[in-house]
Every structure is written in structure tokens, then in C-alpha cells.
mmCIF file of C-alpha atoms and ligand atoms in Angstrom:
data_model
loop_
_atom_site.group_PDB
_atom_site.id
_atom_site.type_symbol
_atom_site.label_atom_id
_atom_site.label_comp_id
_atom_site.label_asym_id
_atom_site.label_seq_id
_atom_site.Cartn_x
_atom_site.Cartn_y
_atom_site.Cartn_z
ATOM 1 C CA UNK A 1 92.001 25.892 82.209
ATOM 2 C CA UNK A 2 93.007 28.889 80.079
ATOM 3 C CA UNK A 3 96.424 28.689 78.910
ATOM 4 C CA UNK A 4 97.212 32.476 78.162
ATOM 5 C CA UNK A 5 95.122 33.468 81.989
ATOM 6 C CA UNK A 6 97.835 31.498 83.254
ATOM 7 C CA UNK A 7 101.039 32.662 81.518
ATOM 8 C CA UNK A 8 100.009 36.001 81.578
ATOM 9 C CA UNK A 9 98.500 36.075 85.264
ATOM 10 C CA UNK A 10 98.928 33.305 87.322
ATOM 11 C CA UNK A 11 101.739 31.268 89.131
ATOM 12 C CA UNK A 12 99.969 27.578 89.257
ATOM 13 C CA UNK A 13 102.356 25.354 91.703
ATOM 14 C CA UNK A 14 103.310 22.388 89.468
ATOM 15 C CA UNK A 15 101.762 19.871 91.667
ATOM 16 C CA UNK A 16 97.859 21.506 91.269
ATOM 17 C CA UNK A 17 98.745 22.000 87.664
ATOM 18 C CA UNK A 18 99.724 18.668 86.719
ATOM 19 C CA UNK A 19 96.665 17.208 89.417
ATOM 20 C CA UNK A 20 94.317 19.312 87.345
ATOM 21 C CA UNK A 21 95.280 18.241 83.880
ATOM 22 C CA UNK A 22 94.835 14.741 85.365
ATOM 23 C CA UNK A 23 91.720 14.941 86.630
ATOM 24 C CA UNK A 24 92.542 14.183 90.055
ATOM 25 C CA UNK A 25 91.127 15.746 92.887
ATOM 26 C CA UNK A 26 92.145 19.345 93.924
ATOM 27 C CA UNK A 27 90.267 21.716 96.800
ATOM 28 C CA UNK A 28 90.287 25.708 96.543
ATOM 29 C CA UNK A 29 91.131 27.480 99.701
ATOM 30 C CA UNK A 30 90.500 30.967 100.321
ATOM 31 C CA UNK A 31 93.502 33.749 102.208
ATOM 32 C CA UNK A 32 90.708 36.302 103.174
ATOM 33 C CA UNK A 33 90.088 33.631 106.578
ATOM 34 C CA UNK A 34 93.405 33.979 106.937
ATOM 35 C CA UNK A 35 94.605 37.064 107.277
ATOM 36 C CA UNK A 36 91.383 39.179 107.690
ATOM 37 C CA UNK A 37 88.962 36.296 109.961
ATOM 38 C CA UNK A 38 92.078 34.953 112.213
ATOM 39 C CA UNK A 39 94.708 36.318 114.836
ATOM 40 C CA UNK A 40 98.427 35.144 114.251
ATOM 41 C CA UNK A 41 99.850 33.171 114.735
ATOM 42 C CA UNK A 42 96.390 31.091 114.990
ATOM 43 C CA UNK A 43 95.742 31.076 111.417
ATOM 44 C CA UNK A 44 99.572 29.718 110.843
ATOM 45 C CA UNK A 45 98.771 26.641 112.258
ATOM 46 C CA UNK A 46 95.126 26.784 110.842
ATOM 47 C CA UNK A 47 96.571 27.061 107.132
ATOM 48 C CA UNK A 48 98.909 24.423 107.761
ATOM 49 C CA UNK A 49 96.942 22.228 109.325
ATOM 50 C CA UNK A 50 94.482 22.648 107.034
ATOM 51 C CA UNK A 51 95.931 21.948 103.726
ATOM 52 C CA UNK A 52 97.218 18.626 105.627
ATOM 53 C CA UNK A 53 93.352 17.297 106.107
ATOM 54 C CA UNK A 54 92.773 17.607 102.212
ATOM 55 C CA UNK A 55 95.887 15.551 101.638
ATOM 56 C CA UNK A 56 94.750 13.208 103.848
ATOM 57 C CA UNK A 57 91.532 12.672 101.879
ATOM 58 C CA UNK A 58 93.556 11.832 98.628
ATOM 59 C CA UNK A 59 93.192 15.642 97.446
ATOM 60 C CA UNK A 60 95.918 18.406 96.643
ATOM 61 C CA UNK A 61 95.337 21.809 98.450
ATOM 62 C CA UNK A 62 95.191 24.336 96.343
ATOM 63 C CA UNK A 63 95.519 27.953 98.681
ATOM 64 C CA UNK A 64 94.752 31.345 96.831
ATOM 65 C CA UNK A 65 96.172 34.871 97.328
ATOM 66 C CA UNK A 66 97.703 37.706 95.217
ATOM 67 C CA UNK A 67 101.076 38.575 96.256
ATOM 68 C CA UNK A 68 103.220 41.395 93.894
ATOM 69 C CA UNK A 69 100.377 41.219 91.403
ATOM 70 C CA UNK A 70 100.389 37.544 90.841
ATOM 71 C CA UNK A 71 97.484 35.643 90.946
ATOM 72 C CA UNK A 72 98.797 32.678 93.019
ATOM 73 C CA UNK A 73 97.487 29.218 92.845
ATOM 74 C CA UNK A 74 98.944 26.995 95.908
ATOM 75 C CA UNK A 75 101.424 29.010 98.390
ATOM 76 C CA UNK A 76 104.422 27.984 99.750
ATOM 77 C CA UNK A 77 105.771 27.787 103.585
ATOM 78 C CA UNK A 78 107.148 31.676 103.149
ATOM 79 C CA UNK A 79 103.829 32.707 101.140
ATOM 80 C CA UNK A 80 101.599 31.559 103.649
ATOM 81 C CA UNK A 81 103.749 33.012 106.175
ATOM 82 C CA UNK A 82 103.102 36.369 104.888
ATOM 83 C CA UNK A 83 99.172 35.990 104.248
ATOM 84 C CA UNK A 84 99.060 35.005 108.301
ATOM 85 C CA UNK A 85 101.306 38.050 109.692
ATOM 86 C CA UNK A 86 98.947 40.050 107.135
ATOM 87 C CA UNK A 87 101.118 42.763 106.990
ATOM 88 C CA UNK A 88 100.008 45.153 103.701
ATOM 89 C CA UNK A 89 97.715 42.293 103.011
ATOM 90 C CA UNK A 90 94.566 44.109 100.928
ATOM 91 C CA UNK A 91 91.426 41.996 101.446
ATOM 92 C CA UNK A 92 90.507 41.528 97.480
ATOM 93 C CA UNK A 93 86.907 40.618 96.025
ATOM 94 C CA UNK A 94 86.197 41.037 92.822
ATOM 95 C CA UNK A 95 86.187 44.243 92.299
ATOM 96 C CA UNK A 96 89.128 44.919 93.574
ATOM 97 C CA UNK A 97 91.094 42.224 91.599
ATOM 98 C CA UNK A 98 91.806 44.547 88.554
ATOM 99 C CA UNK A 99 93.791 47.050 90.760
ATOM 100 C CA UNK A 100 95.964 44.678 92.873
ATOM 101 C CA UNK A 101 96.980 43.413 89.811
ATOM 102 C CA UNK A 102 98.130 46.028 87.885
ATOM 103 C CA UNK A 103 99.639 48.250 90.779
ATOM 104 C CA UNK A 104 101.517 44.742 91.614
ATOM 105 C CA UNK A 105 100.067 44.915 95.147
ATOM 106 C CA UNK A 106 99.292 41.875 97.235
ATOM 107 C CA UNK A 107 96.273 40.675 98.877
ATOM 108 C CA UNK A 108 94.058 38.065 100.551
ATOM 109 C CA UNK A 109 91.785 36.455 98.283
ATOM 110 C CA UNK A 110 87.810 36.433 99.177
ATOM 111 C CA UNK A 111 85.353 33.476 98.773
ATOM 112 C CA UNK A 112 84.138 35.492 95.344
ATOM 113 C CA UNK A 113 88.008 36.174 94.509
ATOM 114 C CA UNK A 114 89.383 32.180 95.091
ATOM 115 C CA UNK A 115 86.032 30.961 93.045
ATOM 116 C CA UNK A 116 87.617 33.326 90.777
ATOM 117 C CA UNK A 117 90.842 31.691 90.319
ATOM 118 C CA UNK A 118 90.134 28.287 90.928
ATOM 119 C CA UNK A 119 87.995 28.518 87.943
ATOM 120 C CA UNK A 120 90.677 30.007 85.922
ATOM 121 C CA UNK A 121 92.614 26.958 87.185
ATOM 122 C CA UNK A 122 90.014 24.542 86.325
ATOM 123 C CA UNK A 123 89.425 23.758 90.182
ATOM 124 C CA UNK A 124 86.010 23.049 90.850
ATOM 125 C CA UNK A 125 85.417 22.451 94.834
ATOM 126 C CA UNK A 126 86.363 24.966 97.315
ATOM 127 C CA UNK A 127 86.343 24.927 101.033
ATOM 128 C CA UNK A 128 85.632 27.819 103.265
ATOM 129 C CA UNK A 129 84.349 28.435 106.828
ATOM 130 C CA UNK A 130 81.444 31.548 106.408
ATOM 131 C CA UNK A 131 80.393 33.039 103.222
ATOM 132 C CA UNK A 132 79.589 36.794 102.853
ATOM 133 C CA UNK A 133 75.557 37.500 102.718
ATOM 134 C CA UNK A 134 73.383 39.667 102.912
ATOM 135 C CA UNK A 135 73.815 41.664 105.819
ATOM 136 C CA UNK A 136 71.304 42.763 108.681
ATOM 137 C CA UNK A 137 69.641 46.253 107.601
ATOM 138 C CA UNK A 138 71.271 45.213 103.746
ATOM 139 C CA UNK A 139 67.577 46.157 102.791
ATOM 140 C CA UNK A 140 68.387 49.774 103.523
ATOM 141 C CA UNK A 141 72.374 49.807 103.093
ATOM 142 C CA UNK A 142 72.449 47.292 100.310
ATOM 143 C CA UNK A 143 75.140 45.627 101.646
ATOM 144 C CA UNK A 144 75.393 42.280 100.192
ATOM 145 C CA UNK A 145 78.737 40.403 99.994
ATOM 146 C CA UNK A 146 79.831 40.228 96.064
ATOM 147 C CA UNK A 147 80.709 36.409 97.575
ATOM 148 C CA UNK A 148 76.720 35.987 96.197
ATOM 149 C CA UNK A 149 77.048 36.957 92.775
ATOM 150 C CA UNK A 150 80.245 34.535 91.985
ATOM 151 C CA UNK A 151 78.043 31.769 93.313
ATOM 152 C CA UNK A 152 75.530 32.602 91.165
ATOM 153 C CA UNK A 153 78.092 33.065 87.808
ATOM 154 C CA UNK A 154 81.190 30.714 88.669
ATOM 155 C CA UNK A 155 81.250 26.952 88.628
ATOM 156 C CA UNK A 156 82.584 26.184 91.327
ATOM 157 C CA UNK A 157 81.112 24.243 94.593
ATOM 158 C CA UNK A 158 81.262 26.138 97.631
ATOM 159 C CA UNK A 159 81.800 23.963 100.783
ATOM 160 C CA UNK A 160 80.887 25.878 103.696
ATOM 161 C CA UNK A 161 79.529 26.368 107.868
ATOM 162 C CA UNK A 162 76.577 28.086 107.115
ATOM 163 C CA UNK A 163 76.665 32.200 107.133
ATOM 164 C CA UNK A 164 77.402 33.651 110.851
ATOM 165 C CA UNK A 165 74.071 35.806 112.361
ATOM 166 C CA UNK A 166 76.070 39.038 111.440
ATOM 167 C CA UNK A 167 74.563 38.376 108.691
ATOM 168 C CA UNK A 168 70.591 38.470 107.876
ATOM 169 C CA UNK A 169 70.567 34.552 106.357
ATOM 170 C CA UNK A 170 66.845 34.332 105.747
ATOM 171 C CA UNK A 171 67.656 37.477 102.882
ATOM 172 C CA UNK A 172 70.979 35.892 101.791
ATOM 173 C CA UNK A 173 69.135 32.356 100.906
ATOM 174 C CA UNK A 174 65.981 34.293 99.338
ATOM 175 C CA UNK A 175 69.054 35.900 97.151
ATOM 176 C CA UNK A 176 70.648 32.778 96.276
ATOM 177 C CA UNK A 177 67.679 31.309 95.254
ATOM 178 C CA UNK A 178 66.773 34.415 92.660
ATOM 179 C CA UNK A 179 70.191 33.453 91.217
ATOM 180 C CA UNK A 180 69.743 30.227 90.792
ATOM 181 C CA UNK A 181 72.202 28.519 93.573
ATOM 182 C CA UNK A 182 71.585 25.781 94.877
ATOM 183 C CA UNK A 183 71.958 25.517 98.431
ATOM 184 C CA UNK A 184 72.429 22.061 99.760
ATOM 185 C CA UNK A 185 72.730 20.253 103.095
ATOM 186 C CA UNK A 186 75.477 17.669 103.829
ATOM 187 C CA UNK A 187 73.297 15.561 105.492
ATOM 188 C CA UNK A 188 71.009 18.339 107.346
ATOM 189 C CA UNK A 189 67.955 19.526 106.660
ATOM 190 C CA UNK A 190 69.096 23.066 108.191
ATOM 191 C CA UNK A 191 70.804 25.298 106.817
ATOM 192 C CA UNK A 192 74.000 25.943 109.219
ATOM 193 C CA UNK A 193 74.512 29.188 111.100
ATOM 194 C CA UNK A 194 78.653 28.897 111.403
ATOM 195 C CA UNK A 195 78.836 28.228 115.229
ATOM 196 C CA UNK A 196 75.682 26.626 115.412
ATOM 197 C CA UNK A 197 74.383 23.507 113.540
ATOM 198 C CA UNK A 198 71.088 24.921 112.859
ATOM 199 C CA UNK A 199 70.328 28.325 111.506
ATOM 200 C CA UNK A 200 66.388 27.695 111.834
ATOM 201 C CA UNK A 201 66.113 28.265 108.027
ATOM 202 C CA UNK A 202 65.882 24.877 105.749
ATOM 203 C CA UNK A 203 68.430 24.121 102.580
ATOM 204 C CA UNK A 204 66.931 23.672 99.269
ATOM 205 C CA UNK A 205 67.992 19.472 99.213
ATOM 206 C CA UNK A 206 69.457 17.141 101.943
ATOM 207 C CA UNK A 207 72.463 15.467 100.113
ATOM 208 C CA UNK A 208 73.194 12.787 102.516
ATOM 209 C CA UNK A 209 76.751 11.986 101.245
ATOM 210 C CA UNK A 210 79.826 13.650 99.313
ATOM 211 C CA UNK A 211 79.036 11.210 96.355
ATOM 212 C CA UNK A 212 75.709 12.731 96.375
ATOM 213 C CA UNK A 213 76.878 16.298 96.151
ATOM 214 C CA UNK A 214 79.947 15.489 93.344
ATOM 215 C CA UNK A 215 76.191 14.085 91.787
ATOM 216 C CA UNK A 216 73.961 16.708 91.240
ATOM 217 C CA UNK A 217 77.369 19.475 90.837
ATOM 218 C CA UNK A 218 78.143 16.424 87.960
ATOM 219 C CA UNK A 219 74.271 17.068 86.586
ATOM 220 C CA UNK A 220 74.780 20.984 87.244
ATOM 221 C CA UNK A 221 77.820 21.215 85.037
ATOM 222 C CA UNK A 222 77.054 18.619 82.528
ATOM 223 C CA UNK A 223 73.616 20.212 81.232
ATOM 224 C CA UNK A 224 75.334 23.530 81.095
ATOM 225 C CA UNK A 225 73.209 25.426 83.555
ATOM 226 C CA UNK A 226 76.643 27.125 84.953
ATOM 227 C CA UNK A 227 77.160 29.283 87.980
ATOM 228 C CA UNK A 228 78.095 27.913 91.396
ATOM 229 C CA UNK A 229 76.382 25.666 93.995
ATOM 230 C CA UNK A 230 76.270 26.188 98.041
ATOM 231 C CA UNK A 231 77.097 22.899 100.681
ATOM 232 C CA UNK A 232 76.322 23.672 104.185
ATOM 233 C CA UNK A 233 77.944 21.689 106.859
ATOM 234 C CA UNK A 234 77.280 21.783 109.851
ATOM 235 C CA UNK A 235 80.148 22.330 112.379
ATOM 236 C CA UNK A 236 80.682 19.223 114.551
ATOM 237 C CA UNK A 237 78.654 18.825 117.322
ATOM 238 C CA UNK A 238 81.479 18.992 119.960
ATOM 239 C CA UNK A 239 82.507 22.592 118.484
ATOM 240 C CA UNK A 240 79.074 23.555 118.081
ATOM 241 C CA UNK A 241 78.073 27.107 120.784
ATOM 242 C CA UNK A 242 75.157 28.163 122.416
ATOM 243 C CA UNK A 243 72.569 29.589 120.202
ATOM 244 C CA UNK A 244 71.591 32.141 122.357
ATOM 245 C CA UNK A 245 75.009 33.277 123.617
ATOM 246 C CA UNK A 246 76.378 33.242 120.103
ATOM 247 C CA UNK A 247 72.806 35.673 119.283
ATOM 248 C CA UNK A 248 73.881 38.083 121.940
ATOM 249 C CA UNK A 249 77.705 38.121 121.541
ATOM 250 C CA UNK A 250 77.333 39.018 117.736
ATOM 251 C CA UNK A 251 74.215 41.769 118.314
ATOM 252 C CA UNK A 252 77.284 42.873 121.232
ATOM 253 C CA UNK A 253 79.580 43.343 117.851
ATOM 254 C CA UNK A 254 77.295 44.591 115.699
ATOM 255 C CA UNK A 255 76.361 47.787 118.133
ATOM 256 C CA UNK A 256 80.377 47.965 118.420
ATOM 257 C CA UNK A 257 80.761 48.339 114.655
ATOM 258 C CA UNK A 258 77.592 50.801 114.242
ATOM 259 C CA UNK A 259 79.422 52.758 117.078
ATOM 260 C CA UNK A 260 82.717 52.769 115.774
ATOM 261 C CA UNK A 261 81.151 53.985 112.480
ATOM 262 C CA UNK A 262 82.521 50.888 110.214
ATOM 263 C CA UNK A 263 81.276 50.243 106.428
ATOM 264 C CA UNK A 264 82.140 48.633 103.594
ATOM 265 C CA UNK A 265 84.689 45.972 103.066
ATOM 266 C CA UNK A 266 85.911 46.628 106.593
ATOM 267 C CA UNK A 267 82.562 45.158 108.416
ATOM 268 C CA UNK A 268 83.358 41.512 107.842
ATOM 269 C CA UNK A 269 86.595 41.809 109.238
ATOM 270 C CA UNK A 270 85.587 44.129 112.074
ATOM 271 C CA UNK A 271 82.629 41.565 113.630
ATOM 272 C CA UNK A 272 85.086 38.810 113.485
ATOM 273 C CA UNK A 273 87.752 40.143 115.590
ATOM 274 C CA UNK A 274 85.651 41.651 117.895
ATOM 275 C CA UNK A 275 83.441 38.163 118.395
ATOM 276 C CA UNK A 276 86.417 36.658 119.244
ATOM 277 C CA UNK A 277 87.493 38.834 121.912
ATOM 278 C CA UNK A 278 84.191 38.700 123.228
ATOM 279 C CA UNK A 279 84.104 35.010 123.514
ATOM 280 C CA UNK A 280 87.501 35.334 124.462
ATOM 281 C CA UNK A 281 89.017 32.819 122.294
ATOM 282 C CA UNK A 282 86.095 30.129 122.322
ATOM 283 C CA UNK A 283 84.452 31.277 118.775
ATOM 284 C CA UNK A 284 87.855 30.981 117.047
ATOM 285 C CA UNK A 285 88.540 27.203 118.526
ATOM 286 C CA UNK A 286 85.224 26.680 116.899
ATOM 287 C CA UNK A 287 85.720 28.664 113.402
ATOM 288 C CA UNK A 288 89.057 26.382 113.119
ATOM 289 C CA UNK A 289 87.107 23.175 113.641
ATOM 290 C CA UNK A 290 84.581 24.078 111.692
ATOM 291 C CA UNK A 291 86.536 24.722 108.728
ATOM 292 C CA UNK A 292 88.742 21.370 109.193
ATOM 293 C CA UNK A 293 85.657 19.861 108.780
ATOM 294 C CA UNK A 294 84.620 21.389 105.825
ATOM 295 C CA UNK A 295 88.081 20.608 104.285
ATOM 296 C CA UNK A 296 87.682 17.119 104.896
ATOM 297 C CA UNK A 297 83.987 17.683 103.366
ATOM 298 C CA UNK A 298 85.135 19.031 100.477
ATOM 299 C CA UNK A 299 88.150 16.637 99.943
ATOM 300 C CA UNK A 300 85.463 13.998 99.550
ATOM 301 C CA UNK A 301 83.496 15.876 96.951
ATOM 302 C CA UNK A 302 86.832 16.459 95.315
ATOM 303 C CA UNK A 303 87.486 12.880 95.215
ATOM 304 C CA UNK A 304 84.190 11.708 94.254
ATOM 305 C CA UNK A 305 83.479 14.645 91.491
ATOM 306 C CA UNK A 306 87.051 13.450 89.957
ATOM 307 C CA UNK A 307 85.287 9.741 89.724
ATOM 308 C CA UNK A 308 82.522 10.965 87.345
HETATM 309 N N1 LIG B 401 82.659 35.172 106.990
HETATM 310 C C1 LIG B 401 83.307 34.448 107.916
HETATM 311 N N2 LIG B 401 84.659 34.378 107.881
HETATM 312 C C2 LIG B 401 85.389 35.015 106.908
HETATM 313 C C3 LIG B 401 84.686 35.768 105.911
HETATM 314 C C4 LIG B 401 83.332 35.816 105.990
HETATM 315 O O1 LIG B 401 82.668 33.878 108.775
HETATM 316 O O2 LIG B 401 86.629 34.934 106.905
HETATM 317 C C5 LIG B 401 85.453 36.437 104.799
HETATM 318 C C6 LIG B 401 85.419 35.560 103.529
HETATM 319 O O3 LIG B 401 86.640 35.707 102.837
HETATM 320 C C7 LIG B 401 84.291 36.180 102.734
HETATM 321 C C8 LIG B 401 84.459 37.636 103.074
HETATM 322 O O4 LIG B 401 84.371 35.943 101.351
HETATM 323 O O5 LIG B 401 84.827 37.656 104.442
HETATM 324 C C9 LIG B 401 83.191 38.423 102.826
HETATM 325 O O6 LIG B 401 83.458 39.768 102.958
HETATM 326 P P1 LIG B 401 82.385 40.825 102.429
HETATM 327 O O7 LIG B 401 81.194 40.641 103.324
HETATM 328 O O8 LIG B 401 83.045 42.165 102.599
HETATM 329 O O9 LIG B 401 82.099 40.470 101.006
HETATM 330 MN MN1 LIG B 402 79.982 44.213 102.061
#
């Protein structure tokens, strides 16, 4: 934790404050999902529901957003309110963290941006659904989520679905590994493509169990090698979609957004939306269940990590 980040930056709920000077278990959670990867009121009832499953484990929910400049650590009812009607709601990576704070704007925090400020918290596992990647053609455009680079600099443990096929996983893994992430499997061999449980490429180490993963993070942080670590996990089999109808629904959004003439920051966003109207509704029943479970997932690590 650094004392003057906080004063001078961050409103830390008392609850996750006094849970992290404890030692007890806390879980990141990211805003970006929220306001920028769900409808409303969908992602209401996501964020609630949510932050219930890591109390359930024994862990304190820690949600992440910028709102008037502040970098906020745990929302309230009205808070998350306004990340889920997203109205003015920037979507904020890294680089853009700087300017949202200064100019006092507000916006949705990013997988990079809530490693960001859980580590300025001292919170060290995050859940997510999808990380950013490397995306398809990123050989030529060189678009490649900055969600990569935290993993590779910021201790924190990423607890995630897999990457969805908008994205070009076999590149985003080869990247990981050239920054030294490690990319695990909760008990899978494969590393998970979101809505599927396989993505046909393998992780770099099976971890059977939470205790296993709060393990080698433990061995990670402890010799001082740094940087963050990746935990695939797989969406539940129930929840889990067709491989090949997924593949053809997502190239389906992909020649929307070269059409439409999208870059940037607003990709991401634009293939989500658009992959749930074409599965008209069914890929966002799975994205929530998928992301339950990786609460739960990381609730576990949580727990075991604050055991070591
Ligand atoms: N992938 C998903 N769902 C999401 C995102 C990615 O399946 O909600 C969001 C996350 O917040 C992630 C961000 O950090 O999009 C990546 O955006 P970009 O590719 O612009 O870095
Ligand atoms: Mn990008």
C-alpha cells in the first residue's frame, strides 16, 4: 500500500482498507465489463450479483472505477449505479489514467487500469471475464490491448475465461510468454476461449486447485521476479457455446466493425455489443456465468494466497 497514492488519489472504502492491512482476502473487479462489455440494466444485476459470490467465498469485493477524478477502490449502490447506465463513462487504460484524473472526469476502469489500482491498494487477485490481446491482423495494425503489458509489469493475478476469438490468442500467448507471464490453467490443460472451454491452444501449467495457484503466485512474489500472472478458467460446461457458431458469429462482427470503419479503443466495445445482438442475448447469459465463476475462482485464490 502507498500511503500518500492513497491520500492524494484514491478513495479506499474502509472495509477493503482495513481487510488489506489485515491480510485477509480481497478480489479486484474491473468497471470496463460493466459499462463498455454489458447492456443495462444486465450488468446492474451482474455487478451486484457478483460482488455477492466473493463474499460468499470469505472475500471482500473490491470494484474499481474513476468517478470526478478519484481513483475509487470499492463502489457503493449509487456508484455502481452510474458505471451500469454508463452515461459519460470514458473507458480508461493506462494511458488514459493521467487525463481522467486531472480533468476530474470519470471512467470505467480496464483490466490494465484495475491491476493498476489494486496494486496501489495492495490487492493482489483480480477477477475478470476476457482480457484484451492481441488482435486478429495486430501483426499489421499493431493492435495489442495495453491489458498485456500490466500483466507483464504489475503483481497482480489475473483470474480470467480465456480471450474471446476477436482476438488472435495463439499471438496474445506467444506475447505473454516474451514478457514473462505465466499463463496457467485452473484445472485444464487448454487455454479457454471465453464462450468455449477450449481455445485449441495449451496453458503454460495445469494448476489443479486454487491452493495451487495462491502457490506458485506465493513463489512468484516471494523471489521477486514481479509482474503479473494469467488463470484461465474455463466457463462452466452448462454455459459453454458452440465452437463453430461462436467462430462464425464473431468473424459476422468483425466484418461489421471493418465496415463500420471502427479502431482503437472503440473495437473491444464495438464486437461485444454487436455479438450479443447476434446471438440475441445467448452470449451475454454466458459472459455473466462465466465471470461468476471466475469470481468464485478467484475468491478461493484470495483466500488461500491470504493463508501463506
Ligand atoms: N474482453 C471481453 N470483455 C471485456 C473486455 C475485453 O471479453 O469487457 C474489456 C476489458 O475491460 C479489457 C478491455 O481490459 O475490454 C480491453 O480493451 P482494449 O482491447 O481496448 O485494450
Ligand atoms: Mn486496442
Amino acid at each position: 500500500m502507498n500511503a500518500s497514492i492513497q491520500r492524494d488519489f484514491m478513495d479506499i472504502t474502509p472495509e477493503i482498507e482495513q481487510a488489506v492491512r489485515e491480510g485477509r482476502p480481497v478480489v479486484a473487479l474491473e468497471s470496463t465489463i460493466l459499462s463498455h462489455g454489458m447492456p443495462y440494466p444486465e450488468n446492474l444485476g451482474f455487478a451486484r450479483e457478483v460482488e455477492k459470490i466473493i463474499r460468499e467465498q470469505g472475500a471482500v469485493p473490491a470494484t474499481m472505477a474513476v468517478l470526478d477524478g478519484r481513483l475509487k477502490v470499492g463502489l457503493g449502490e449509487d456508484e455502481l449505479v452510474r458505471m451500469c447506465e454508463g452515461k459519460g463513462v470514458l473507458k480508461v487504460s493506462r494511458r488514459d489514467l493521467p487525463i481522467v484524473v486531472a480533468e476530474k472526469l470519470t471512467g470505467a476502469t480496464t483490466v490494465a487500469t484495475t491491476m493498476i489500482l489494486a496494486n496501489m491498494a495492495g490487492i493482489r487477485v483480480f477477477a475478470t471475464g476476457g482480457i484484451g490481446g492481441v488482435h486478429r491482423g495486430g501483426q499489421d495494425t499493431m493492435d495489442i490491448s495495453a491489458d498485456l503489458q500490466e500483466l507483464a509489469h504489475t503483481p497482480v493475478a489475473v483470474v480470467c475465461a480465456g480471450a474471446k476469438m476477436i482476438l488472435d490468442i495463439g499471438r496474445t500467448l506467444e506475447y505473454l510468454e516474451t514478457m514473462g507471464v505465466p499463463v496457467l490453467g485452473l484445472d485444464t490443460d487448454d487455454f479457454p476461449a471465453f464462450y468455449c472451454r477450449r481455445s485449441g491452444f495449451g496453458v503454460d501449467y495445469n494448476a489443479k486447485t486454487p491452493a495451487d495457484v495462491a502457490k506458485i503466485a506465493h513463489a512468484k512474489w516471494s523471489m521477486g521476479l514481479g509482474g503479473g500472472m494469467l488463470i484461465g478458467n474455463p466457463v462452466p460446461q452448462e454455459y459453454a457455446m458452440d465452437f463453430e457458431t461462436m467462430s462464425a458469429v464473431i468473424d459476422k462482427a468483425l466484418k461489421m466493425a471493418e465496415d463500420a470503419g471502427v479502431k482503437g479503443k472503440e473495437i473491444t466495445p464495438f464486437l461485444l455489443a454487436h455479438i450479443v445482438e447476434l446471438t440475441g442475448g445467448d452470449s451475454l447469459k454466458t459472459n455473466i456465468q462465466l465471470a461468476y465463476n471466475n469470481a468464485r475462482a478467484a475468491a478461493r485464490i484470495a483466500v488461500e494466497l491470504a493463508r501463506l
